[in-house]
Amino acid sequence: MSTTAIDVHAGHHHPKGVWPWIMRWVTTTNHKDIGTLYLTFSLVMLFVGGALAWVIRAELWEPGMQFVQPHVFNQMTTVHALVMVFAAIMPAFAGFANWMIPMLIGAPDMALPRLNNWSFWLLPFATGLLILTFFLPGGAPAAGWTMYPPLVLQQGASLPFSIFAVHLLGLSSIMASINIIVTIMNMRAPGMSLMKMPMFCWTWLITAYLIIIAMPVLAGAVTMLLTDQFFGTSFFSAAGGGDPVMYQHIFWFFGHPEVYIIILPAFGIISQVIPAFSRKPLFGYAAMVYATAAIAFLSLIVWAHHMFTVGMPLGGQLFFMLSTMLIAIPTGVKVFNWTATMWRGSLTFETPMLFALGFLFMFTIGGFSGLMLAIAPADFQYHDSYFVVAHFHYVLVPGALFGAFAGAYYWLPKWTGVMYDEKLGRWHFWLSTIFVNLTFFPQHFLGLAGMPRRIPDYAVQFADFNMMSSIGAFGFGAAQLLFVWIVIKAVRGKGEKAADKPWEGAEGLEWTVPSPAPHHTFDTPPVIK
Amino acid sequence: MKRHRELTFKLALMCVGMFGFGFALVPLYDVFCEITGLGGRTAGEAQQVTENVDYDRTVRVEFVGSLASGAPWEFRPTQSHMIVHPGKLYETHYFARNLTGRPLVGQATPSVSPGIAAKHFKKVHCFCFTQQEFEPHEGREMQVLFMVDPDLPEHIDTVTLGYTFFALDQRS
Ligand SMILES: [Cu+2]
């Protein structure tokens, strides 16, 4: 059992009784505790969002109306997206940031621990507000997660609730971002220059800036929706001189950076995992940093590729098409560098590496379909079809989510002090990989054949691929229960005891502290050579 | 600690600035649309034109009318389309009827698609320039005088003029 740190604090970190136990978690300002809260919350939300996806896939099992009314179906797609983006994936990476960034840079905690507590505890309330709308007259938001007016303004009682929920979720991620930037800028151990930081810190630093730039713009857009509906303004109402298309511009000014807010931390995790299991340092570290910054910058000027079909001058279409394609260059640099890291490395394929490799292959598939969508004339065919659904699920599920799984398996021994069950971990990987492809690959064909997204019923020629996709979705969801079981086992200490550095090829300060990491680490800063 | 506070303050300021930027996009978008004609916006007042007819070219102009949701009107174009020569002045009408038993004031907002055609679509007279007063159950035709500019890009052979009609006290 690890050192004195835990014993010394045993009194106030493991209190007796239910109420003190609750209050310990409610009032904690410890970065590891808050990281755990974030990760647990996001895992729960993964299943909430997953349950909604199951309803969607059950309804699409065969043509015709099966289980839910179209209006309920629309609520499912809308809330599934909002929950997965704002309550599952983003908090998951915030959890990684909280747990790992102080340990990666040799800091004792996050710079602003109280703000940290607050930014987490906003989340359950914001998400609760969103989910409670299911019980309102008219149900939950049903106009799509993009909340386009005028449709969204017709959705009934849920509108102000969903807007406040978005406000709170945005506020939470903004506060977390401020905290991360201040921590990284001010609290690195002596000798840890920016260009010596682990890649995960770099990707999160850049992500945090993107959040600060993009999230307030979303807050502004939904605030305008609110005032249009309740205070007589006409930002998006043509009747009063506004323009609904302007909402799309403002929304996607946020929306495109948002996709990089989701994926960049996953890039960071992959950049930690691949070198560890290749037993080689990351190839082209500086290039990786610059590529990440370039992606972030470009993400701010490409938003209108989501709206080629609203009608744009040729010059506008060309600009947004070419700038979007430009992103493939820094992204290509990253994929190249990960591959080059493995080149002639002595590879082993433990679960974190499997997920990292899965990420590498399948994220790239999503990247390529993104390039196809970037071609403005072709986009008129793909727009709002299942091809788009296939594209963004490839970058989000075997992309971002697999990145999170890679990180979870990689650092689980450090968090829990025991090795997770390697055999089950591999099962989890292979089942997830098979089912995720079964779910989303056929959707490419559906989209190319003309099946529109956001519909509860479809023409019979789409039946076979839809059934395949539904089978995949049920299997993928069930496979995630395996992950929960693996985590519970590790948390309960069932497993081989983990060494301080359980991965032979891993580098970094987090492996210099005991496993499990004591409640307080690096109270005296480490020396960086 | 002081370093933390300074940086936190700067970052918070950046957030506030970006929140403001979202709102600044509204006037920026208007200016942008006026310059480019993006969004199908047409001038809100009568435009001066000189006839300079291009008899070698025809353009199909289609008319659509729609109602703001819940507006108590009947509203439609009197003809579905016209074949016009660029540079020549034409006249068409839209019909509106007040379906209620009380006087109503309505106004129409025009839009032209494709958006690129908007600045080449000149309205010399339009019922959309002014508010339209209707007695209970009154119905009448309202005039539009328009010209398609000869500068209309070559590849455009169809232009759609649409109006959304709404009651003035009803700003949805
Ligand atoms: Cu985008």
CSV table of C-alpha atoms in Angstrom, one decimal, chain A residues 111-112 174 178 181-182 185-187 209 212-213 216-217 219-220 223-224 228 232 234-235 237-243 245-246 249-250 253 311-313, chain B residues 1 3-5 7-8 11-12 14-16 18-19 21-23 25-27 29-30 33 36 38-39 41 68-69 109 115-116 164 166 168 170-172:
chain,number,residue,atom,x,y,z
A,111,ALA,CA,-4.6,26.6,-10.0
A,112,LEU,CA,-8.2,27.5,-9.0
A,174,ILE,CA,-15.5,27.9,-19.8
A,178,ILE,CA,-9.8,29.1,-17.5
A,181,ILE,CA,-5.0,27.6,-18.9
A,182,VAL,CA,-4.0,29.2,-15.6
A,185,MET,CA,0.8,28.7,-17.7
A,186,ASN,CA,1.6,29.3,-14.0
A,187,MET,CA,2.1,26.0,-12.3
A,209,TYR,CA,-8.5,28.6,-25.7
A,212,ILE,CA,-13.0,30.4,-24.5
A,213,ILE,CA,-13.3,31.7,-28.0
A,216,PRO,CA,-19.4,32.5,-25.4
A,217,VAL,CA,-20.5,32.8,-29.0
A,219,ALA,CA,-24.2,31.5,-25.4
A,220,GLY,CA,-24.8,34.7,-27.4
A,223,THR,CA,-29.5,34.2,-25.8
A,224,MET,CA,-30.8,35.8,-29.0
A,228,ASP,CA,-36.6,36.5,-29.9
A,232,GLY,CA,-39.8,40.8,-28.8
A,234,SER,CA,-36.2,39.9,-34.1
A,235,PHE,CA,-32.6,38.7,-34.5
A,237,SER,CA,-37.2,36.6,-37.5
A,238,ALA,CA,-37.6,37.8,-41.1
A,239,ALA,CA,-40.9,39.5,-40.0
A,240,GLY,CA,-39.0,42.0,-37.9
A,241,GLY,CA,-36.0,42.5,-40.2
A,242,GLY,CA,-33.8,39.6,-38.9
A,243,ASP,CA,-32.6,36.6,-40.7
A,245,VAL,CA,-29.7,32.1,-41.7
A,246,MET,CA,-27.7,34.5,-39.5
A,249,HIS,CA,-23.6,31.5,-39.2
A,250,ILE,CA,-23.3,32.3,-35.5
A,253,PHE,CA,-18.9,29.8,-35.7
A,311,GLY,CA,-27.1,29.7,-51.0
A,312,MET,CA,-23.7,31.5,-51.0
A,313,PRO,CA,-21.8,33.4,-53.6
B,1,MET,CA,-1.6,33.8,-6.4
B,3,ARG,CA,-0.3,35.7,-11.1
B,4,HIS,CA,-3.3,33.4,-11.1
B,5,ARG,CA,-5.6,36.3,-10.5
B,7,LEU,CA,-4.4,35.6,-15.9
B,8,THR,CA,-7.9,34.5,-14.7
B,11,LEU,CA,-9.2,35.1,-19.7
B,12,ALA,CA,-12.6,36.1,-18.2
B,14,MET,CA,-11.7,37.3,-23.3
B,15,CYS,CA,-14.9,35.4,-22.6
B,16,VAL,CA,-16.9,38.6,-22.2
B,18,MET,CA,-16.3,36.8,-27.3
B,19,PHE,CA,-19.9,37.0,-25.9
B,21,PHE,CA,-18.5,39.4,-30.5
B,22,GLY,CA,-21.5,37.0,-31.0
B,23,PHE,CA,-23.8,40.0,-30.9
B,25,LEU,CA,-21.9,39.5,-35.7
B,26,VAL,CA,-25.5,40.8,-36.1
B,27,PRO,CA,-24.7,44.2,-37.6
B,29,TYR,CA,-23.9,40.2,-41.0
B,30,ASP,CA,-26.3,43.0,-42.1
B,33,CYS,CA,-25.5,41.0,-46.8
B,36,THR,CA,-23.0,41.0,-51.3
B,38,LEU,CA,-26.2,37.3,-49.6
B,39,GLY,CA,-29.3,36.0,-47.9
B,41,ARG,CA,-32.1,40.6,-49.4
B,68,ALA,CA,-45.8,33.9,-40.9
B,69,SER,CA,-47.1,31.1,-38.8
B,109,THR,CA,-40.9,41.0,-46.3
B,115,GLY,CA,-29.2,35.0,-53.1
B,116,ILE,CA,-26.8,36.2,-55.7
B,164,THR,CA,-43.7,36.5,-46.2
B,166,PHE,CA,-47.4,39.0,-41.4
B,168,LEU,CA,-47.7,43.9,-37.6
B,170,GLN,CA,-47.6,39.7,-34.5
B,171,ARG,CA,-43.9,39.5,-34.4
B,172,SER,CA,-43.3,35.9,-33.9
